[in-house]
PDB file of C-alpha atoms in Angstrom:
ATOM      1  CA  GLU A   1    -152.765  57.922 136.176  1.00 79.00           C
ATOM      2  CA  PRO A   2    -150.112  55.414 135.034  1.00 83.00           C
ATOM      3  CA  GLU A   3    -146.545  56.689 135.086  1.00 92.00           C
ATOM      4  CA  VAL A   4    -143.195  55.911 133.542  1.00 96.00           C
ATOM      5  CA  THR A   5    -140.704  55.493 136.379  1.00 96.00           C
ATOM      6  CA  GLN A   6    -136.996  56.230 136.028  1.00 97.00           C
ATOM      7  CA  THR A   7    -134.161  55.517 138.439  1.00 96.00           C
ATOM      8  CA  PRO A   8    -131.902  56.969 139.614  1.00 96.00           C
ATOM      9  CA  SER A   9    -132.985  60.602 139.383  1.00 96.00           C
ATOM     10  CA  HIS A  10    -129.364  61.735 139.398  1.00 97.00           C
ATOM     11  CA  GLN A  11    -126.158  59.813 138.740  1.00 97.00           C
ATOM     12  CA  VAL A  12    -122.598  61.041 138.857  1.00 98.00           C
ATOM     13  CA  THR A  13    -119.966  58.852 137.238  1.00 98.00           C
ATOM     14  CA  GLN A  14    -116.335  59.076 136.299  1.00 97.00           C
ATOM     15  CA  MET A  15    -115.324  59.262 132.666  1.00 98.00           C
ATOM     16  CA  GLY A  16    -114.793  55.798 131.233  1.00 97.00           C
ATOM     17  CA  GLN A  17    -117.155  54.083 133.656  1.00 98.00           C
ATOM     18  CA  GLU A  18    -120.218  52.120 132.647  1.00 98.00           C
ATOM     19  CA  VAL A  19    -123.648  53.343 133.677  1.00 98.00           C
ATOM     20  CA  ILE A  20    -127.076  51.750 133.489  1.00 97.00           C
ATOM     21  CA  LEU A  21    -130.156  53.918 133.502  1.00 98.00           C
ATOM     22  CA  ARG A  22    -133.366  52.162 134.449  1.00 97.00           C
ATOM     23  CA  CYS A  23    -136.955  52.671 133.415  1.00 97.00           C
ATOM     24  CA  VAL A  24    -140.267  50.973 134.100  1.00 97.00           C
ATOM     25  CA  PRO A  25    -142.632  51.809 131.229  1.00 96.00           C
ATOM     26  CA  ILE A  26    -146.409  51.740 131.532  1.00 95.00           C
ATOM     27  CA  SER A  27    -147.495  48.119 131.590  1.00 91.00           C
ATOM     28  CA  ASN A  28    -149.775  48.006 128.539  1.00 89.00           C
ATOM     29  CA  HIS A  29    -147.482  50.078 126.322  1.00 92.00           C
ATOM     30  CA  LEU A  30    -145.608  48.351 123.539  1.00 91.00           C
ATOM     31  CA  TYR A  31    -143.244  51.028 122.261  1.00 93.00           C
ATOM     32  CA  PHE A  32    -140.311  52.200 124.349  1.00 95.00           C
ATOM     33  CA  TYR A  33    -137.872  55.021 123.814  1.00 97.00           C
ATOM     34  CA  TRP A  34    -134.849  56.825 125.169  1.00 98.00           C
ATOM     35  CA  TYR A  35    -134.328  60.527 124.554  1.00 98.00           C
ATOM     36  CA  ARG A  36    -131.745  62.893 125.957  1.00 97.00           C
ATOM     37  CA  GLN A  37    -131.482  66.611 126.559  1.00 96.00           C
ATOM     38  CA  ILE A  38    -128.132  68.286 126.899  1.00 96.00           C
ATOM     39  CA  LEU A  39    -128.428  71.409 129.036  1.00 92.00           C
ATOM     40  CA  GLY A  40    -129.864  74.273 127.015  1.00 90.00           C
ATOM     41  CA  GLN A  41    -130.463  72.136 123.919  1.00 94.00           C
ATOM     42  CA  LYS A  42    -133.394  70.382 122.275  1.00 95.00           C
ATOM     43  CA  VAL A  43    -134.682  67.026 123.418  1.00 96.00           C
ATOM     44  CA  GLU A  44    -133.241  64.518 120.941  1.00 96.00           C
ATOM     45  CA  PHE A  45    -134.139  60.965 119.993  1.00 96.00           C
ATOM     46  CA  LEU A  46    -131.736  58.158 120.849  1.00 97.00           C
ATOM     47  CA  VAL A  47    -133.481  54.844 120.238  1.00 96.00           C
ATOM     48  CA  SER A  48    -136.844  53.142 119.885  1.00 95.00           C
ATOM     49  CA  PHE A  49    -137.627  49.575 120.937  1.00 94.00           C
ATOM     50  CA  TYR A  50    -140.535  47.392 119.919  1.00 92.00           C
ATOM     51  CA  ASN A  51    -141.188  43.655 120.056  1.00 89.00           C
ATOM     52  CA  ASN A  52    -137.935  43.069 121.924  1.00 91.00           C
ATOM     53  CA  GLU A  53    -135.700  44.695 119.384  1.00 92.00           C
ATOM     54  CA  ILE A  54    -134.424  48.104 118.347  1.00 94.00           C
ATOM     55  CA  SER A  55    -136.676  49.555 115.649  1.00 92.00           C
ATOM     56  CA  GLU A  56    -134.677  52.712 115.047  1.00 92.00           C
ATOM     57  CA  LYS A  57    -131.616  54.447 116.463  1.00 93.00           C
ATOM     58  CA  SER A  58    -130.092  57.840 115.900  1.00 93.00           C
ATOM     59  CA  GLU A  59    -126.524  58.590 114.911  1.00 94.00           C
ATOM     60  CA  ILE A  60    -125.876  59.445 118.563  1.00 94.00           C
ATOM     61  CA  PHE A  61    -126.649  55.848 119.552  1.00 96.00           C
ATOM     62  CA  ASP A  62    -123.278  54.332 118.676  1.00 93.00           C
ATOM     63  CA  ASP A  63    -121.622  51.129 119.893  1.00 94.00           C
ATOM     64  CA  GLN A  64    -121.173  52.626 123.365  1.00 96.00           C
ATOM     65  CA  PHE A  65    -124.924  52.518 123.901  1.00 97.00           C
ATOM     66  CA  SER A  66    -127.207  49.537 124.309  1.00 97.00           C
ATOM     67  CA  VAL A  67    -130.771  48.912 125.450  1.00 97.00           C
ATOM     68  CA  GLU A  68    -132.390  45.914 127.006  1.00 95.00           C
ATOM     69  CA  ARG A  69    -135.742  44.778 128.291  1.00 92.00           C
ATOM     70  CA  PRO A  70    -134.505  42.067 130.629  1.00 86.00           C
ATOM     71  CA  ASP A  71    -137.663  40.943 132.384  1.00 86.00           C
ATOM     72  CA  GLY A  72    -140.794  42.226 130.648  1.00 80.00           C
ATOM     73  CA  SER A  73    -141.168  45.258 132.908  1.00 89.00           C
ATOM     74  CA  ASN A  74    -137.827  47.069 133.029  1.00 94.00           C
ATOM     75  CA  PHE A  75    -136.208  48.889 130.122  1.00 96.00           C
ATOM     76  CA  THR A  76    -132.570  49.872 130.505  1.00 97.00           C
ATOM     77  CA  LEU A  77    -130.070  52.083 128.729  1.00 98.00           C
ATOM     78  CA  LYS A  78    -126.408  51.195 129.164  1.00 98.00           C
ATOM     79  CA  ILE A  79    -123.509  53.443 128.312  1.00 97.00           C
ATOM     80  CA  ARG A  80    -120.358  51.322 128.298  1.00 96.00           C
ATOM     81  CA  SER A  81    -117.625  53.907 128.622  1.00 95.00           C
ATOM     82  CA  THR A  82    -118.959  57.320 129.505  1.00 97.00           C
ATOM     83  CA  LYS A  83    -117.547  60.519 128.044  1.00 97.00           C
ATOM     84  CA  LEU A  84    -117.881  64.070 129.317  1.00 97.00           C
ATOM     85  CA  GLU A  85    -120.238  64.839 126.426  1.00 96.00           C
ATOM     86  CA  ASP A  86    -122.653  62.139 127.624  1.00 97.00           C
ATOM     87  CA  SER A  87    -123.644  64.451 130.478  1.00 98.00           C
ATOM     88  CA  ALA A  88    -127.317  65.151 129.922  1.00 97.00           C
ATOM     89  CA  MET A  89    -130.820  64.465 131.146  1.00 97.00           C
ATOM     90  CA  TYR A  90    -131.954  61.086 129.850  1.00 98.00           C
ATOM     91  CA  PHE A  91    -135.660  60.486 129.422  1.00 98.00           C
ATOM     92  CA  CYS A  92    -137.433  57.191 129.005  1.00 98.00           C
ATOM     93  CA  ALA A  93    -140.834  57.175 127.291  1.00 97.00           C
ATOM     94  CA  SER A  94    -143.465  54.677 126.270  1.00 96.00           C
ATOM     95  CA  ARG A  95    -146.664  54.684 124.255  1.00 93.00           C
ATOM     96  CA  ARG A  96    -149.415  52.561 122.760  1.00 89.00           C
ATOM     97  CA  GLN A  97    -150.097  52.433 119.017  1.00 83.00           C
ATOM     98  CA  GLY A  98    -152.059  55.503 118.001  1.00 80.00           C
ATOM     99  CA  PHE A  99    -151.582  57.291 121.301  1.00 86.00           C
ATOM    100  CA  GLY A 100    -149.215  59.936 122.541  1.00 89.00           C
ATOM    101  CA  TYR A 101    -146.048  59.591 124.513  1.00 94.00           C
ATOM    102  CA  THR A 102    -145.716  59.356 128.274  1.00 95.00           C
ATOM    103  CA  PHE A 103    -142.318  60.436 129.568  1.00 96.00           C
ATOM    104  CA  GLY A 104    -140.571  59.635 132.807  1.00 96.00           C
ATOM    105  CA  SER A 105    -139.141  62.335 135.036  1.00 95.00           C
ATOM    106  CA  GLY A 106    -135.616  61.714 133.761  1.00 96.00           C
ATOM    107  CA  THR A 107    -132.169  60.759 135.015  1.00 97.00           C
ATOM    108  CA  ARG A 108    -129.636  63.538 135.196  1.00 97.00           C
ATOM    109  CA  LEU A 109    -126.278  61.993 134.258  1.00 98.00           C
ATOM    110  CA  THR A 110    -123.154  63.918 135.164  1.00 98.00           C
ATOM    111  CA  VAL A 111    -119.833  62.590 133.870  1.00 98.00           C
ATOM    112  CA  VAL A 112    -116.788  63.983 135.670  1.00 97.00           C
TER     113      VAL A 112
ATOM    114  CA  LYS B   1    -135.071  66.222 107.242  1.00 86.00           C
ATOM    115  CA  GLN B   2    -137.836  67.332 109.585  1.00 91.00           C
ATOM    116  CA  GLU B   3    -137.123  70.531 111.514  1.00 94.00           C
ATOM    117  CA  VAL B   4    -139.365  71.944 114.237  1.00 97.00           C
ATOM    118  CA  THR B   5    -139.185  75.588 115.208  1.00 97.00           C
ATOM    119  CA  GLN B   6    -140.942  77.396 118.030  1.00 97.00           C
ATOM    120  CA  ILE B   7    -141.550  81.109 118.235  1.00 93.00           C
ATOM    121  CA  PRO B   8    -141.064  83.032 120.428  1.00 93.00           C
ATOM    122  CA  ALA B   9    -138.173  81.524 122.375  1.00 95.00           C
ATOM    123  CA  ALA B  10    -139.331  83.352 125.499  1.00 96.00           C
ATOM    124  CA  LEU B  11    -142.434  85.194 126.546  1.00 95.00           C
ATOM    125  CA  SER B  12    -143.349  87.192 129.631  1.00 97.00           C
ATOM    126  CA  VAL B  13    -146.955  88.180 130.249  1.00 96.00           C
ATOM    127  CA  PRO B  14    -149.037  89.511 133.147  1.00 97.00           C
ATOM    128  CA  GLU B  15    -151.412  87.146 134.864  1.00 97.00           C
ATOM    129  CA  GLY B  16    -154.797  86.829 133.183  1.00 97.00           C
ATOM    130  CA  GLU B  17    -153.614  87.372 129.637  1.00 97.00           C
ATOM    131  CA  ASN B  18    -154.509  85.037 126.795  1.00 97.00           C
ATOM    132  CA  LEU B  19    -151.502  83.956 124.763  1.00 95.00           C
ATOM    133  CA  VAL B  20    -150.479  81.955 121.717  1.00 96.00           C
ATOM    134  CA  LEU B  21    -147.367  79.843 121.273  1.00 97.00           C
ATOM    135  CA  ASN B  22    -146.332  78.949 117.755  1.00 97.00           C
ATOM    136  CA  CYS B  23    -144.773  75.826 116.307  1.00 97.00           C
ATOM    137  CA  SER B  24    -143.787  75.188 112.700  1.00 97.00           C
ATOM    138  CA  PHE B  25    -142.452  72.079 110.994  1.00 96.00           C
ATOM    139  CA  THR B  26    -140.835  71.675 107.609  1.00 94.00           C
ATOM    140  CA  ASP B  27    -142.330  68.372 106.445  1.00 89.00           C
ATOM    141  CA  SER B  28    -146.121  68.030 106.478  1.00 85.00           C
ATOM    142  CA  ALA B  29    -145.896  64.213 106.439  1.00 86.00           C
ATOM    143  CA  ILE B  30    -146.353  63.896 110.183  1.00 87.00           C
ATOM    144  CA  TYR B  31    -148.310  61.287 112.055  1.00 84.00           C
ATOM    145  CA  ASN B  32    -149.258  63.227 115.189  1.00 91.00           C
ATOM    146  CA  LEU B  33    -148.221  66.369 117.028  1.00 95.00           C
ATOM    147  CA  GLN B  34    -147.869  66.570 120.785  1.00 96.00           C
ATOM    148  CA  TRP B  35    -147.430  69.542 123.110  1.00 98.00           C
ATOM    149  CA  PHE B  36    -145.500  69.115 126.357  1.00 97.00           C
ATOM    150  CA  ARG B  37    -144.733  71.191 129.383  1.00 97.00           C
ATOM    151  CA  GLN B  38    -141.322  71.085 131.051  1.00 95.00           C
ATOM    152  CA  ASP B  39    -140.593  72.634 134.405  1.00 93.00           C
ATOM    153  CA  PRO B  40    -136.928  73.515 135.137  1.00 88.00           C
ATOM    154  CA  GLY B  41    -134.848  70.386 135.643  1.00 84.00           C
ATOM    155  CA  LYS B  42    -137.898  68.163 135.370  1.00 87.00           C
ATOM    156  CA  GLY B  43    -139.471  65.709 132.964  1.00 90.00           C
ATOM    157  CA  LEU B  44    -141.939  66.258 130.148  1.00 95.00           C
ATOM    158  CA  THR B  45    -145.634  66.413 130.913  1.00 95.00           C
ATOM    159  CA  SER B  46    -147.984  65.763 128.015  1.00 95.00           C
ATOM    160  CA  LEU B  47    -150.528  68.526 127.483  1.00 97.00           C
ATOM    161  CA  LEU B  48    -152.291  67.709 124.243  1.00 96.00           C
ATOM    162  CA  LEU B  49    -151.999  65.214 121.405  1.00 95.00           C
ATOM    163  CA  ILE B  50    -153.377  66.099 117.978  1.00 94.00           C
ATOM    164  CA  GLN B  51    -153.796  63.248 115.522  1.00 90.00           C
ATOM    165  CA  SER B  52    -152.883  64.128 111.936  1.00 86.00           C
ATOM    166  CA  SER B  53    -156.541  63.883 110.887  1.00 89.00           C
ATOM    167  CA  GLN B  54    -157.627  66.370 113.559  1.00 91.00           C
ATOM    168  CA  ARG B  55    -157.601  70.149 113.452  1.00 93.00           C
ATOM    169  CA  GLU B  56    -157.609  70.895 117.168  1.00 95.00           C
ATOM    170  CA  GLN B  57    -157.736  69.551 120.686  1.00 96.00           C
ATOM    171  CA  THR B  58    -158.832  71.199 123.916  1.00 96.00           C
ATOM    172  CA  SER B  59    -158.069  70.532 127.546  1.00 95.00           C
ATOM    173  CA  GLY B  60    -159.252  73.034 130.122  1.00 97.00           C
ATOM    174  CA  ARG B  61    -157.683  76.411 129.385  1.00 97.00           C
ATOM    175  CA  LEU B  62    -155.496  74.938 126.633  1.00 98.00           C
ATOM    176  CA  ASN B  63    -156.375  74.662 122.964  1.00 98.00           C
ATOM    177  CA  ALA B  64    -154.018  73.337 120.318  1.00 97.00           C
ATOM    178  CA  SER B  65    -154.580  73.583 116.600  1.00 97.00           C
ATOM    179  CA  LEU B  66    -152.897  71.832 113.706  1.00 96.00           C
ATOM    180  CA  ASP B  67    -152.639  72.872 110.067  1.00 95.00           C
ATOM    181  CA  LYS B  68    -150.604  70.171 108.357  1.00 92.00           C
ATOM    182  CA  SER B  69    -150.669  71.777 104.929  1.00 91.00           C
ATOM    183  CA  SER B  70    -148.978  74.926 106.193  1.00 93.00           C
ATOM    184  CA  GLY B  71    -146.783  73.066 108.688  1.00 94.00           C
ATOM    185  CA  ARG B  72    -148.063  74.933 111.723  1.00 96.00           C
ATOM    186  CA  SER B  73    -149.493  74.338 115.155  1.00 97.00           C
ATOM    187  CA  THR B  74    -150.485  76.795 117.847  1.00 97.00           C
ATOM    188  CA  LEU B  75    -151.039  76.367 121.558  1.00 97.00           C
ATOM    189  CA  TYR B  76    -153.518  78.831 122.996  1.00 97.00           C
ATOM    190  CA  ILE B  77    -153.499  79.402 126.750  1.00 97.00           C
ATOM    191  CA  ALA B  78    -156.494  81.253 128.139  1.00 98.00           C
ATOM    192  CA  ALA B  79    -156.437  83.381 131.289  1.00 97.00           C
ATOM    193  CA  SER B  80    -152.794  82.635 132.087  1.00 97.00           C
ATOM    194  CA  GLN B  81    -151.740  82.014 135.689  1.00 97.00           C
ATOM    195  CA  PRO B  82    -148.335  82.129 137.425  1.00 97.00           C
ATOM    196  CA  GLY B  83    -148.475  78.333 137.675  1.00 97.00           C
ATOM    197  CA  ASP B  84    -148.383  78.180 133.875  1.00 97.00           C
ATOM    198  CA  SER B  85    -144.779  79.414 133.965  1.00 98.00           C
ATOM    199  CA  ALA B  86    -142.702  76.686 132.302  1.00 97.00           C
ATOM    200  CA  THR B  87    -141.134  75.744 128.983  1.00 97.00           C
ATOM    201  CA  TYR B  88    -143.602  74.526 126.385  1.00 98.00           C
ATOM    202  CA  LEU B  89    -142.333  72.033 123.826  1.00 98.00           C
ATOM    203  CA  CYS B  90    -143.887  71.111 120.520  1.00 97.00           C
ATOM    204  CA  ALA B  91    -142.977  67.748 118.978  1.00 97.00           C
ATOM    205  CA  VAL B  92    -144.035  65.980 115.792  1.00 95.00           C
ATOM    206  CA  ILE B  93    -144.271  62.222 115.445  1.00 90.00           C
ATOM    207  CA  VAL B  94    -142.759  61.446 112.083  1.00 84.00           C
ATOM    208  CA  SER B  95    -143.877  57.906 111.369  1.00 73.00           C
ATOM    209  CA  SER B  96    -146.634  55.509 112.276  1.00 58.00           C
ATOM    210  CA  GLY B  97    -144.583  52.354 112.055  1.00 65.00           C
ATOM    211  CA  ASN B  98    -142.622  50.652 114.773  1.00 67.00           C
ATOM    212  CA  THR B  99    -140.684  53.809 115.505  1.00 78.00           C
ATOM    213  CA  GLY B 100    -142.947  56.825 115.732  1.00 85.00           C
ATOM    214  CA  LYS B 101    -140.111  58.978 116.994  1.00 90.00           C
ATOM    215  CA  LEU B 102    -140.598  62.536 118.174  1.00 94.00           C
ATOM    216  CA  ILE B 103    -138.797  65.507 116.704  1.00 95.00           C
ATOM    217  CA  PHE B 104    -138.800  68.406 119.173  1.00 97.00           C
ATOM    218  CA  GLY B 105    -138.698  72.136 118.864  1.00 97.00           C
ATOM    219  CA  GLN B 106    -136.441  74.122 121.139  1.00 97.00           C
ATOM    220  CA  GLY B 107    -139.345  75.312 123.264  1.00 97.00           C
ATOM    221  CA  THR B 108    -140.952  78.543 124.372  1.00 97.00           C
ATOM    222  CA  THR B 109    -140.162  79.591 127.937  1.00 97.00           C
ATOM    223  CA  LEU B 110    -143.187  81.293 129.428  1.00 98.00           C
ATOM    224  CA  GLN B 111    -143.186  83.505 132.489  1.00 97.00           C
ATOM    225  CA  VAL B 112    -146.535  84.645 133.877  1.00 97.00           C
ATOM    226  CA  LYS B 113    -146.148  87.496 136.337  1.00 97.00           C
ATOM    227  CA  PRO B 114    -148.601  87.879 139.237  1.00 95.00           C
TER     228      PRO B 114
END
């Protein structure tokens, strides 16, 4: 069964540092997403990406966040200057039109 | 604004029991509804996807129903097993365009006791 792969599984970073979270979506999927889950809270939408551009972003996804699909297989989320409140589990997901989501296993980001 | 609510927040049952998890949403204009399982500290595993034109979907011991007009979905688990212990998340897909983002409920944490 095809999988969405995320690396690293856990990242610890100092406040103010830049982090890049990496994802390899399923190869024939066209829609890509980042979600996050703060401990004990709901999973919440960050951004969707289709046809090499952002199709929608939430109010959480401010200028500190960016996404990129640099080479046709990877999909990255960059946080430019991390804050303590960015500590969360970040999930990448992908899907085909008309089908459900497939999620990766997540990256646990800890900002200290 | 679409809100998704799951009841109960937690449930503990003895092994072998049949159980129902409930999900409600405030706006019936959904595209699809998807149920996920989440083990502690892990990712989301898709269980069932119900298209908006469908009433139910089945996979093994799981059956999910959808009533768009009343804004409700249920996940029925038959003959529960300890391995079913996890958090079950309901999520609605709110558009069919180039976004199709998911709005999640807070989940029902299920414990099945041997």
